[in-house]
Short mmCIF file of C-alpha atoms in Angstrom, two decimals:
data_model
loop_
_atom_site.label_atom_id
_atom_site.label_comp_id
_atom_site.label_asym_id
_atom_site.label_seq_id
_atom_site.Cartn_x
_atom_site.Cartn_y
_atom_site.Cartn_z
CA UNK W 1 25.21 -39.93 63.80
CA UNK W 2 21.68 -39.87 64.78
CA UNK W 3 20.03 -37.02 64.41
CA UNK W 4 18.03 -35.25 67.80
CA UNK W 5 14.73 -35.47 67.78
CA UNK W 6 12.34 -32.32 68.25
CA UNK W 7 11.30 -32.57 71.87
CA UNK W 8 8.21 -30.24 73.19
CA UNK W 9 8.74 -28.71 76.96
CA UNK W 10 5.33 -29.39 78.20
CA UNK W 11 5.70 -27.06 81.42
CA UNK W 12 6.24 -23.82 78.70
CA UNK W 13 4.07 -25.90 75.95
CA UNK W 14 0.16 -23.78 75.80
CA UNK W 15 -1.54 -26.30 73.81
CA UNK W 16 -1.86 -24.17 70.48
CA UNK W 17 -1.60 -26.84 68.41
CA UNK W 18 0.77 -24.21 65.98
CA UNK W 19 3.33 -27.56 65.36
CA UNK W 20 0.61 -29.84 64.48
CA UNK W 21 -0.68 -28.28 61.57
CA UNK W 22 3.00 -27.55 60.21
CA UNK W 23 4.50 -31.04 61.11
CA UNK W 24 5.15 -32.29 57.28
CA UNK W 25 5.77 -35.61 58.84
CA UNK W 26 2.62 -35.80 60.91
CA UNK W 27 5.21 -36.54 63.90
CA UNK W 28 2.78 -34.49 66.53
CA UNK W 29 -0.17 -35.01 68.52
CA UNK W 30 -2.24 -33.27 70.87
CA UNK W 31 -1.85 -35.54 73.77
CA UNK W 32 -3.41 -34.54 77.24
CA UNK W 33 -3.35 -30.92 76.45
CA UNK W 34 0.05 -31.06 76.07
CA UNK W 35 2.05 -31.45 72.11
CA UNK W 36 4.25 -34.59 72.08
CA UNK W 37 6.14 -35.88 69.72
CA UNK W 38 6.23 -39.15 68.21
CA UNK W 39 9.98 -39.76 67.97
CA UNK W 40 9.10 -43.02 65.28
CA UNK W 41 7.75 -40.21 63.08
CA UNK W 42 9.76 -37.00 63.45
CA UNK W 43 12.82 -36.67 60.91
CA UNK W 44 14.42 -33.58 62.37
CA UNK W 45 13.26 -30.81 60.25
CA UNK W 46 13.31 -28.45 62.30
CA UNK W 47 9.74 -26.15 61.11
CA UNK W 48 7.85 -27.29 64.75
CA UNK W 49 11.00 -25.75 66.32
CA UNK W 50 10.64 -22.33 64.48
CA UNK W 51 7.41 -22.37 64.75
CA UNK W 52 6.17 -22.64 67.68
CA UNK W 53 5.55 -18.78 69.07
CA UNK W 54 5.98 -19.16 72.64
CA UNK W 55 9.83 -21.50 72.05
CA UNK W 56 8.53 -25.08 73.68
CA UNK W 57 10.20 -27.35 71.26
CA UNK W 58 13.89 -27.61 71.65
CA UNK W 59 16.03 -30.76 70.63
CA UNK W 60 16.54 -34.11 72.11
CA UNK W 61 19.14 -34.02 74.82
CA UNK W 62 19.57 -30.17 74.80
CA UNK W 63 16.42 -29.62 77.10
CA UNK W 64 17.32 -28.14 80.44
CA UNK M 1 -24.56 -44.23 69.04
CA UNK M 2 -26.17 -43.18 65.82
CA UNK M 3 -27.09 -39.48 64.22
CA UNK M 4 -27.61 -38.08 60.99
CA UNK M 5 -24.54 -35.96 61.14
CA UNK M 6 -21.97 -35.39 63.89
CA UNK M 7 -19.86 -32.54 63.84
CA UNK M 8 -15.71 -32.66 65.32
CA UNK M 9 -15.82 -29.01 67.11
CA UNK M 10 -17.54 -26.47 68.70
CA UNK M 11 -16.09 -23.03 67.23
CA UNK M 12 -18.32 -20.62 65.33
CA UNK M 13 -17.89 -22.89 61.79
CA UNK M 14 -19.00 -26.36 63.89
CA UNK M 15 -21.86 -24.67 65.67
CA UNK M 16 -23.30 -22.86 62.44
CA UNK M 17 -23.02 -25.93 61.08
CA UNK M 18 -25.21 -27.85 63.35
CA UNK M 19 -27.74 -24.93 63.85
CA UNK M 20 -28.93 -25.23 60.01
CA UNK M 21 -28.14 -29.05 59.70
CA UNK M 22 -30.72 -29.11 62.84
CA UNK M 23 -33.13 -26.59 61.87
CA UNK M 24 -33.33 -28.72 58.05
CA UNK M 25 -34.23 -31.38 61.07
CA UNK M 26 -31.46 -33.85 60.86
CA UNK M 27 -30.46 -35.55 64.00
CA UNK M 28 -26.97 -33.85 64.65
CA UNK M 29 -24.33 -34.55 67.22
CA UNK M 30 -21.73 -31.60 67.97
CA UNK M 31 -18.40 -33.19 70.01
CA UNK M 32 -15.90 -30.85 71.33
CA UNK M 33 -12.72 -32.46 72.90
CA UNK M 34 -12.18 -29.71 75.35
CA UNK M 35 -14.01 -28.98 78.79
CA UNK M 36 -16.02 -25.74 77.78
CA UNK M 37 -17.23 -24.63 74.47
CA UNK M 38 -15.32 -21.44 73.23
CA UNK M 39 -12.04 -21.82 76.47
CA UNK M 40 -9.07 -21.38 75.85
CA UNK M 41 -10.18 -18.10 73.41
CA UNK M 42 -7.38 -18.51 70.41
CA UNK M 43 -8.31 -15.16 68.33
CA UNK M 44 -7.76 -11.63 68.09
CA UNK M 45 -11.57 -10.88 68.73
CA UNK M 46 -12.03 -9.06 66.07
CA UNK M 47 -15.37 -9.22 63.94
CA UNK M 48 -17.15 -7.36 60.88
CA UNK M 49 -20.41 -5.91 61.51
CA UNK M 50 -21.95 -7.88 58.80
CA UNK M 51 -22.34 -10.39 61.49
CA UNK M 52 -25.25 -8.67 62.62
CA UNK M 53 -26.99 -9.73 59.43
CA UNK M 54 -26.98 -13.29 59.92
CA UNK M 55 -28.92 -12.87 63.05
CA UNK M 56 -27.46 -16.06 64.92
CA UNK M 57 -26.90 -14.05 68.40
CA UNK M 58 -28.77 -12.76 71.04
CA UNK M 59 -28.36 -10.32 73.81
CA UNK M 60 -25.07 -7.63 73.53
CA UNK M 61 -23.14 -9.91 75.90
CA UNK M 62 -20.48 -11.02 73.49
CA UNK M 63 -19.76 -7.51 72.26
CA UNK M 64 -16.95 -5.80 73.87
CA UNK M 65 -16.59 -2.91 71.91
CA UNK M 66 -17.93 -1.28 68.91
CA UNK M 67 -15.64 -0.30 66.67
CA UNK M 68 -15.54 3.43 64.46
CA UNK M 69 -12.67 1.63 62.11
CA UNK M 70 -9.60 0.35 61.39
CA UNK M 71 -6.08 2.39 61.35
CA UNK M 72 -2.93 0.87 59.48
CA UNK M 73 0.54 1.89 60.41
CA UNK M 74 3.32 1.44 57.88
CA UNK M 75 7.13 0.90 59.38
CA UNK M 76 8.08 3.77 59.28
CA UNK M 77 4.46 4.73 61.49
CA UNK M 78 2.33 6.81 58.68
CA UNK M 79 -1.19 5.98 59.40
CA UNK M 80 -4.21 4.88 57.18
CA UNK M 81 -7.66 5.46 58.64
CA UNK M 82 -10.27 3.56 57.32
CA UNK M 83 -12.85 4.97 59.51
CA UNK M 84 -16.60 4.82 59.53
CA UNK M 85 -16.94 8.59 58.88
CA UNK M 86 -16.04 7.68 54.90
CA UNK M 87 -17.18 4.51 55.10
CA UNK M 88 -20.86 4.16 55.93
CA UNK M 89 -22.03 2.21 58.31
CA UNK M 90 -19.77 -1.05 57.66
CA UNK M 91 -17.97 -0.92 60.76
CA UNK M 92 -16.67 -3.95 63.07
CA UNK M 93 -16.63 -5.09 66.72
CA UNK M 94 -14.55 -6.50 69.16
CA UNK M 95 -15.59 -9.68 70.79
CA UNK M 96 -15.39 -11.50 73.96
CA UNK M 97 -15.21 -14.72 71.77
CA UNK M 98 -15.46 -17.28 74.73
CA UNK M 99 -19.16 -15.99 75.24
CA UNK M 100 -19.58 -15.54 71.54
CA UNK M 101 -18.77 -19.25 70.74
CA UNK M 102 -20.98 -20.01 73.60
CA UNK M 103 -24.10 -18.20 72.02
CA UNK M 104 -23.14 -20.11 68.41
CA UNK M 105 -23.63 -23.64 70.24
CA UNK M 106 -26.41 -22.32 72.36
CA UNK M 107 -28.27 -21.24 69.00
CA UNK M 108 -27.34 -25.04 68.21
CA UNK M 109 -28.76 -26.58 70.74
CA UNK M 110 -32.14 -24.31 70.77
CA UNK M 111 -32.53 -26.05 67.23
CA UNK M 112 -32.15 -29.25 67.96
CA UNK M 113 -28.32 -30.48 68.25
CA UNK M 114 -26.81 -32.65 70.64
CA UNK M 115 -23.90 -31.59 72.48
CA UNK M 116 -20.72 -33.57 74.44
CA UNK M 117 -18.35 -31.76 75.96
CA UNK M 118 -14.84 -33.89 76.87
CA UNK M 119 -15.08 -36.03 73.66
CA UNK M 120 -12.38 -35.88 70.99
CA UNK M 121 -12.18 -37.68 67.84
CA UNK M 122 -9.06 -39.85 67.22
CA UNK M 123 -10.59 -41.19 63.72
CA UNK M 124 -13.37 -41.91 61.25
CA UNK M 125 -14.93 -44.81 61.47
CA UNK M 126 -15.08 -46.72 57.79
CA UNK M 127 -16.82 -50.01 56.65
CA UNK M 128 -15.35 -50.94 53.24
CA UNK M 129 -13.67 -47.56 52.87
CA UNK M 130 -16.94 -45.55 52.89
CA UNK M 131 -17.02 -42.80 56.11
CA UNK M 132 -19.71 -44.14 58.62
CA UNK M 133 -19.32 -41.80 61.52
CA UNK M 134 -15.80 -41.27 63.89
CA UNK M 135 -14.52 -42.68 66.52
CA UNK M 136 -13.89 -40.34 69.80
CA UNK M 137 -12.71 -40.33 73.28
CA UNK M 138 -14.80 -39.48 75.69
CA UNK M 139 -13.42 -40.02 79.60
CA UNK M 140 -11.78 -43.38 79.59
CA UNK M 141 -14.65 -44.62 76.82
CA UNK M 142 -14.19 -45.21 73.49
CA UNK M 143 -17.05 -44.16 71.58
CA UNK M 144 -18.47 -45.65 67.96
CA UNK M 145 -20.82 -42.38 66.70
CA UNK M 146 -22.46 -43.49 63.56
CA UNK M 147 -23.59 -40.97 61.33
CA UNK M 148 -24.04 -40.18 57.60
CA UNK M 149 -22.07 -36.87 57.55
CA UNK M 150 -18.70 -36.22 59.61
CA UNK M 151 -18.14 -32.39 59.87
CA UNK M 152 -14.54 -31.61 60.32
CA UNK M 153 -14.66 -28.39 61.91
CA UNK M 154 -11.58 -28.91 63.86
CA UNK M 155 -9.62 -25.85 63.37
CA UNK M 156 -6.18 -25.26 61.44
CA UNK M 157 -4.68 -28.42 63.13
CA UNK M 158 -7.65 -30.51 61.33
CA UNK M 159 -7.21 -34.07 61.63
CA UNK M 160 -10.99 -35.05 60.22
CA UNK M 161 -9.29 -33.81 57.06
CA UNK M 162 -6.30 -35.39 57.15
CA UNK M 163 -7.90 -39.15 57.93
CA UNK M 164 -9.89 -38.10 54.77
CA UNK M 165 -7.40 -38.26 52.54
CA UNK M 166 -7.39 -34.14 51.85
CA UNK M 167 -3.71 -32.81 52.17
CA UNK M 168 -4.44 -30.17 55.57
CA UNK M 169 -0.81 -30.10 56.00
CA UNK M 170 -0.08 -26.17 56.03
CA UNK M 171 3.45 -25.14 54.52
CA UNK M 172 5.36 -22.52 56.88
CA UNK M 173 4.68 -20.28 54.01
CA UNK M 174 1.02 -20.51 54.79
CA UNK M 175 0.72 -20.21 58.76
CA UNK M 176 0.73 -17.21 60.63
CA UNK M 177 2.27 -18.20 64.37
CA UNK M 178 0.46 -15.86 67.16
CA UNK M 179 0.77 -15.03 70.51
CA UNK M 180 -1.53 -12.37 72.23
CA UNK M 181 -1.81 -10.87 75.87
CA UNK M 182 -5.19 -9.10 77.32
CA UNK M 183 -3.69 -6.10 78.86
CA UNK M 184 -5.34 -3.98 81.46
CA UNK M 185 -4.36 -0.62 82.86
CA UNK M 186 -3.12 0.84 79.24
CA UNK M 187 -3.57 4.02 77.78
CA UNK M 188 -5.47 3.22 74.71
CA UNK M 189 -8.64 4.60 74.66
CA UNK M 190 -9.62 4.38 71.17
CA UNK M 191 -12.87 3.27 68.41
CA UNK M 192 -9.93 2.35 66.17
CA UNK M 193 -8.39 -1.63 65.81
CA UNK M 194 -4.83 -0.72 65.13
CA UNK M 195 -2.41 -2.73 62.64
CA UNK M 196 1.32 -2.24 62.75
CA UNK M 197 2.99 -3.59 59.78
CA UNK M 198 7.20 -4.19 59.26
CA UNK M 199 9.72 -6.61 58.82
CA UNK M 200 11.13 -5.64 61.85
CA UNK M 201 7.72 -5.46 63.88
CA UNK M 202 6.37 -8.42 62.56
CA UNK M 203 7.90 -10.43 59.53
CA UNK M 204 5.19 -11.29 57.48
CA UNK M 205 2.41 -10.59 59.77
CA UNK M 206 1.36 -7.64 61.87
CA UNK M 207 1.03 -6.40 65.55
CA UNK M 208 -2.60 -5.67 66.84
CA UNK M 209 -4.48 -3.30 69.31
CA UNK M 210 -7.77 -4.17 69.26
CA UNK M 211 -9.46 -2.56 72.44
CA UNK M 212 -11.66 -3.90 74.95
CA UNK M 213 -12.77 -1.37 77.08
CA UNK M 214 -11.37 2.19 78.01
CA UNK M 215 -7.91 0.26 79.53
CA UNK M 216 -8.18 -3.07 78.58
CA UNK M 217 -6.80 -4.08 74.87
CA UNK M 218 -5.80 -7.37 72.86
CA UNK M 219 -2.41 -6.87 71.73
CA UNK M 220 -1.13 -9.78 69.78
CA UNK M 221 1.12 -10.43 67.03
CA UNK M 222 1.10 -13.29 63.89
CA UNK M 223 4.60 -13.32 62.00
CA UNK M 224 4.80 -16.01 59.35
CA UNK M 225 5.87 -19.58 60.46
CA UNK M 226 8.77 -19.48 57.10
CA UNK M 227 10.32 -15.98 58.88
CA UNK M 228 9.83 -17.28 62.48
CA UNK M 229 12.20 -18.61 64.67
CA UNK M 230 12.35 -20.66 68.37
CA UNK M 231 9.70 -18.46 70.50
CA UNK M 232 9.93 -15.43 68.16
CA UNK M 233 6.48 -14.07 68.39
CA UNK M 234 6.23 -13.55 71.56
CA UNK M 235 9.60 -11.78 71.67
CA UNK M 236 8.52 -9.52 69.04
CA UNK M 237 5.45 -8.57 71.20
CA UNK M 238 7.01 -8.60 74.00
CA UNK M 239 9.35 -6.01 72.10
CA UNK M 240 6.49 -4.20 70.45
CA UNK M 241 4.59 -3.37 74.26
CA UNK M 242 8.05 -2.09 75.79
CA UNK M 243 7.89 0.51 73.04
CA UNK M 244 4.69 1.79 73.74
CA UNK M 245 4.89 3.53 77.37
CA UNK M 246 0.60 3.22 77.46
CA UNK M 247 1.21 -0.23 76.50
CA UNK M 248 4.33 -1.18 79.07
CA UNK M 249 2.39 0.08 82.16
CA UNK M 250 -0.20 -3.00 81.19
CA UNK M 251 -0.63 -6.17 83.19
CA UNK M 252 -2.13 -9.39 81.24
CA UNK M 253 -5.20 -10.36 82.56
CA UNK M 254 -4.65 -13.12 80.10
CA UNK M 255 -2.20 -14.69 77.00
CA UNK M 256 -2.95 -17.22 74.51
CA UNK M 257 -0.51 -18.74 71.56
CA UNK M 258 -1.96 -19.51 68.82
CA UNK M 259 -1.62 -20.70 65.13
CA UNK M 260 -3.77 -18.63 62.00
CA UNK M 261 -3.94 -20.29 58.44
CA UNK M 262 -3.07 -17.83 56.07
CA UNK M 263 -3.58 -20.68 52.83
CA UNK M 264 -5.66 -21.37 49.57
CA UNK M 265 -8.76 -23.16 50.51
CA UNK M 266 -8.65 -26.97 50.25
CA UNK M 267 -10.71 -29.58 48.91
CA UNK M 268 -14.03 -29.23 51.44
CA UNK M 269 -16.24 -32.29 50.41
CA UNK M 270 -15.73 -36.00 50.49
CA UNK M 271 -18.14 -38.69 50.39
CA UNK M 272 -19.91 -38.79 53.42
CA UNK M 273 -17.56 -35.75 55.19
CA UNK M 274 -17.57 -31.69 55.03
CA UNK M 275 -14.43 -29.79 56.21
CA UNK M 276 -15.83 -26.51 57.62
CA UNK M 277 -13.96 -22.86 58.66
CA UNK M 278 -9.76 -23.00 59.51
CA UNK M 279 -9.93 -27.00 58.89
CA UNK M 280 -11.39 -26.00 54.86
CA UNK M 281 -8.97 -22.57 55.55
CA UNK M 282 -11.42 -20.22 55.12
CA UNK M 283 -9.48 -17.94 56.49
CA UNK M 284 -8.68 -14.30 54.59
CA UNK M 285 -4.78 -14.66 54.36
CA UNK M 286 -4.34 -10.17 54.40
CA UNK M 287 -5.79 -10.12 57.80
CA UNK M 288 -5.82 -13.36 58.92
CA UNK M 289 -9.75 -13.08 59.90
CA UNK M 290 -11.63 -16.34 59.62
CA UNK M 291 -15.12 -15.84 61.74
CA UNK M 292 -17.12 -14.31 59.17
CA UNK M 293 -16.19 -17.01 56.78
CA UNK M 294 -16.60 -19.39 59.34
CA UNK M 295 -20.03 -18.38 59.70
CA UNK M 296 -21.26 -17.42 56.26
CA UNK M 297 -19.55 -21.18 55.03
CA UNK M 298 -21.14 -23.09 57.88
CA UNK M 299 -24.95 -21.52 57.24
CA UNK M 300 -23.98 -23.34 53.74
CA UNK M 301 -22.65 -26.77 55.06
CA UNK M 302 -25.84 -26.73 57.13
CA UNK M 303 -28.37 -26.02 54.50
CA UNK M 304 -26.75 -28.53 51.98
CA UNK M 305 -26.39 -31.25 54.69
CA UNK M 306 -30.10 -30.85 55.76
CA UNK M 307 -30.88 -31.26 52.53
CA UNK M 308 -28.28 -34.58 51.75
CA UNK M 309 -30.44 -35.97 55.05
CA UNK M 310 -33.74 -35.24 53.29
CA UNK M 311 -32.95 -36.73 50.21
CA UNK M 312 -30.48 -39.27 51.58
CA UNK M 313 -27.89 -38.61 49.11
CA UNK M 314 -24.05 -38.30 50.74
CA UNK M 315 -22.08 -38.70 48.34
CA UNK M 316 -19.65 -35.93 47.30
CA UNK M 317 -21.31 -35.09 44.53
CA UNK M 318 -24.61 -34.26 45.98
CA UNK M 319 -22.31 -32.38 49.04
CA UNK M 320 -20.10 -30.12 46.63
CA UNK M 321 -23.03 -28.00 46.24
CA UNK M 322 -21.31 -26.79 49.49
CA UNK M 323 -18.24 -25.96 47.52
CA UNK M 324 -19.99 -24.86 44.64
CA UNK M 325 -21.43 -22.13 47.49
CA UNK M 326 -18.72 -21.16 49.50
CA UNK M 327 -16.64 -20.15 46.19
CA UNK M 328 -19.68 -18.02 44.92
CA UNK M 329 -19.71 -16.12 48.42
CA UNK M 330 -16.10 -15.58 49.77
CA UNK M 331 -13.88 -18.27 47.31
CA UNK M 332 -12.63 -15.31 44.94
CA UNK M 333 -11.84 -13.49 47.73
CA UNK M 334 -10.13 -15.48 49.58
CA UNK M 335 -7.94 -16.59 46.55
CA UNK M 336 -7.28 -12.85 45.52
CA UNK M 337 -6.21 -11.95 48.82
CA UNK M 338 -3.94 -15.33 48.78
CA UNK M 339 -2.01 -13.09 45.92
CA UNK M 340 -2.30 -9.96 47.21
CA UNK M 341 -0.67 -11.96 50.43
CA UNK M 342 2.25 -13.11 48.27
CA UNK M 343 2.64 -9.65 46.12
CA UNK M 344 3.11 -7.90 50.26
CA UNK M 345 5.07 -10.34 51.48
CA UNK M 346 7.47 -9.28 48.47
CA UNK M 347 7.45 -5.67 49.44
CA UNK M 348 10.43 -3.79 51.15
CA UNK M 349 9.37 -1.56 54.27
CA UNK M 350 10.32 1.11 52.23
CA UNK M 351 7.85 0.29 49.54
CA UNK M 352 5.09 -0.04 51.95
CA UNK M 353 5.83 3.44 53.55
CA UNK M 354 5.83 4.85 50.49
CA UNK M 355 2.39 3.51 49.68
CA UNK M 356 0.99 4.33 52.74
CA UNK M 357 2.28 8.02 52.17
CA UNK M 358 0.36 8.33 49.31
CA UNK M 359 -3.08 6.65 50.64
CA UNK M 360 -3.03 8.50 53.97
CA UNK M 361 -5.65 11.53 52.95
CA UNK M 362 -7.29 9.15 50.91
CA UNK M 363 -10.87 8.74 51.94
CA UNK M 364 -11.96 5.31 51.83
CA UNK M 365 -15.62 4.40 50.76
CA UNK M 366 -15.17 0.78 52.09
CA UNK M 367 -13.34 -1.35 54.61
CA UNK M 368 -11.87 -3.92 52.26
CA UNK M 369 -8.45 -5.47 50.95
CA UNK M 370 -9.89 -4.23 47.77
CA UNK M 371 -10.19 -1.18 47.76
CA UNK M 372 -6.82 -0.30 49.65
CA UNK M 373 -5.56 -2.05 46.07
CA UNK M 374 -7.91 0.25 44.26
CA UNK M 375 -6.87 3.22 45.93
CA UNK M 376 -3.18 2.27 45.46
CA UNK M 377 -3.50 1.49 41.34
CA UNK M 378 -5.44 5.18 41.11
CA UNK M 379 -2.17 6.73 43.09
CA UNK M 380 0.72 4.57 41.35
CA UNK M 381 0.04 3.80 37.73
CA UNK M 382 3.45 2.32 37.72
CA UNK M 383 2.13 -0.24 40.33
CA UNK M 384 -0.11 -1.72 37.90
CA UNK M 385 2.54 -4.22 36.69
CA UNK M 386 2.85 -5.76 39.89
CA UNK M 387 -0.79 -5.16 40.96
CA UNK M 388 -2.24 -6.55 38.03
CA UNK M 389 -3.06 -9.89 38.82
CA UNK M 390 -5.29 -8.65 41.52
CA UNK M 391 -7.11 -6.38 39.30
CA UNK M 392 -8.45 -8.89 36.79
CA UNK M 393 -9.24 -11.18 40.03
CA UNK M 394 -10.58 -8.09 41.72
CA UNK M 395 -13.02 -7.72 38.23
CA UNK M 396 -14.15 -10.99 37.96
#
């Protein structure tokens, strides 16, 4: 099975930029003052996800 | 386009930078990718007094508040004062940082640098592998900006460093994840910035009052990325202010996430590039405070790129003497603190309570990481064991 990506909720998302300088995989950019992932990149790891303080990045699919 | 040096970022470290890079009379460029120098404000506000001595400011406008000193609450709430009464003059303030960074770049530009607004780099230009200048956005243009020195003074999400080569990735371990409202109509008239420590409260980090004005106060929080979980700073703030009734009255006049490097320095010269302030992490991982480094390293980046211009000499040789600098003034710091960061983080609540217990009469000659550990080794003999790393580094 294919793992979800991380996936960044730009209407909560405040353009800290928190994710990007954690991303081990350099899987995030800061794209129109929003985070976004690049889903070529990002190898599910979760540490965006924890990181980010105000809870914008949720999974793949699982995003309301 | 074609300059002596161009500098990625606006902040304090970027426009310090560019003042004495200017003022040595190279032909600088500063580029800032957002719409107005020092917007969105990502910081606590908080500032040593020692500022005043670098005399890069004028006017009071930036200045919120001056502050008498700092108090320290353990988890279990006994308070340290570190207040000016004991400790001479060497006091702090509290900022309004958007008009702060504003007077940084103005001091820029009054010497000479070159400003764009709306321009952000997406990479270095190279010819042969040798750094000739970056390449930036600016509007729907692509822009080539030559230049002998790129300045990566990009913040903790530094990409200048990254196309470098230098490994800016920060480990979970080694961020502090914030989030911070502006709260008006509180009850927390005080000269003090207050610092809640806990596991609880903040897991690896701290909650902050730092006030404004005689009802207005930053209260933020930074826990550590490797304890933090989907959104959990702002809970725990959120958490924090509903168990402060002066505090829960408050309405936010404004909030801000943010992200803090709380990590060893990295390498800071290249051939051809300088990393400057949060992109070199020159950021004091206790407190998380990274202006006064910001500034004191960028005065140094300036003078030693003026000079490289002079001489015309870029390589990273003749630019380490930047390195060479910045360790003399703040690197043992910093890298003490790094430990004394580690030795905390391995503390139990209990521990900490205990140790604030025993420092709470004590009258403190300084405001400084240092001598809290001082203070602590003269209480707790048997503390020495684990302390003594940061003695000998405190010695040297």
């Amino acid at each position: 099975m294919v793992k979800p990506k991380a996936f960044v909720r730009k209407e909560i998302c405040l353009a800290c930029g928190a994710c990007i300088s954690v991303c081990p995989q350099d899987a995030l950019l800061m794209v129109t003052g929003k985070a976004l992932v690049n889903n070529k990149l990002c190898n599910s790891c979760s540490i965006c996800v924890k990181t980010c303080p105000v809870g914008a990045i949720t999974w793949e699919g699982t995003e309301p | 386009m074609n300059y002596d040096v161009v500098v990625v970022g606006s902040g304090p470290a970027g426009s310090v930078t560019a003042r004495f890079a200017a003022e040595a009379g190279a032909k600088v460029l500063m580029i800032e990718r957002r719409a107005e120098v020092g917007v969105p404000v990502l910081c606590g506000e908080g500032i040593s007094q020692k500022v005043d001595a670098f005399n890069l400011l004028e006017g009071k406008r930036w200045i919120a508040n001056k502050m008498e000193g700092a108090r320290i609450f353990s988890p279990n709430g006994t308070m340290i004062t570190l207040s000016a009464e004991y400790a001479g003059s060497e006091t702090g303030y509290v900022l309004y940082r958007d008009i702060f960074d504003k007077e940084l770049a103005r001091g820029a530009v009054r010497k000479g640098a070159h400003l764009m607004l709306n321009t952000g780099a997406i990479g270095l230009l190279k010819k042969n592998g040798t750094i000739k200048g970056v390449m930036a956005q600016h509007f729907d243009e692509t822009l080539e900006i030559e230049a002998d020195v790129v300045v990566g003074a990009d913040g903790a999400e530094s990409r200048i460093g990254k196309w470098a080569g230098i490994q800016t990735t920060l480990k979970p371990y080694d961020l502090e994840t914030c989030a911070q409202y502006t709260l008006t109509n509180i009850d927390w008239e005080s000269p003090y910035c207050d610092f809640f420590l806990g596991k609880k409260k903040a897991p690896g980090g701290y909650v902050w009052v730092f006030p404004k004005g005689k009802d207005v106060a930053n209260v933020g929080i930074g826990i550590l990325a490797s304890l933090s979980g989907s959104g959990k700073a702002l809970k725990l703030l959120d958490q924090f202010i509903a168990s402060y009734p002066e505090l829960k009255k408050g309405e936010p006049l404004r909030f801000l996430a943010g992200a803090d490097p709380v990590a060893e320095p990295v390498e800071s010269v290249r051939d051809h590039l300088v990393l400057v302030g949060d992109a070199a992490r020159h950021v004091d991982p206790i407190t998380g405070g990274g202006l006064m480094t910001a500034i004191e390293g960028g005065k140094i980046a300036g003078e030693v790129i003026g000079k490289a211009v002079e001489q015309q000499q870029f390589d990273q040789q003749f630019l380490s003497d930047y390195e060479t600098r910045w360790k003399e003034a703040f690197g043992k710091k910093l890298h003490r603190n790094y430990i004394a960061k580690e030795i905390m983080l391995d503390m139990e609540d209990k521990t900490l309570d205990m140790l604030a217990d025993s420092l709470k009469d004590y009258k403190f000659e300084e405001f400084s990481t240092l001598s809290i550990i001082k203070a602590l080794v003269g209480k707790h003999p048997s503390l020495l064991v684990k302390l003594a790393p940061l003695m000998k580094l405190a010695r040297a």
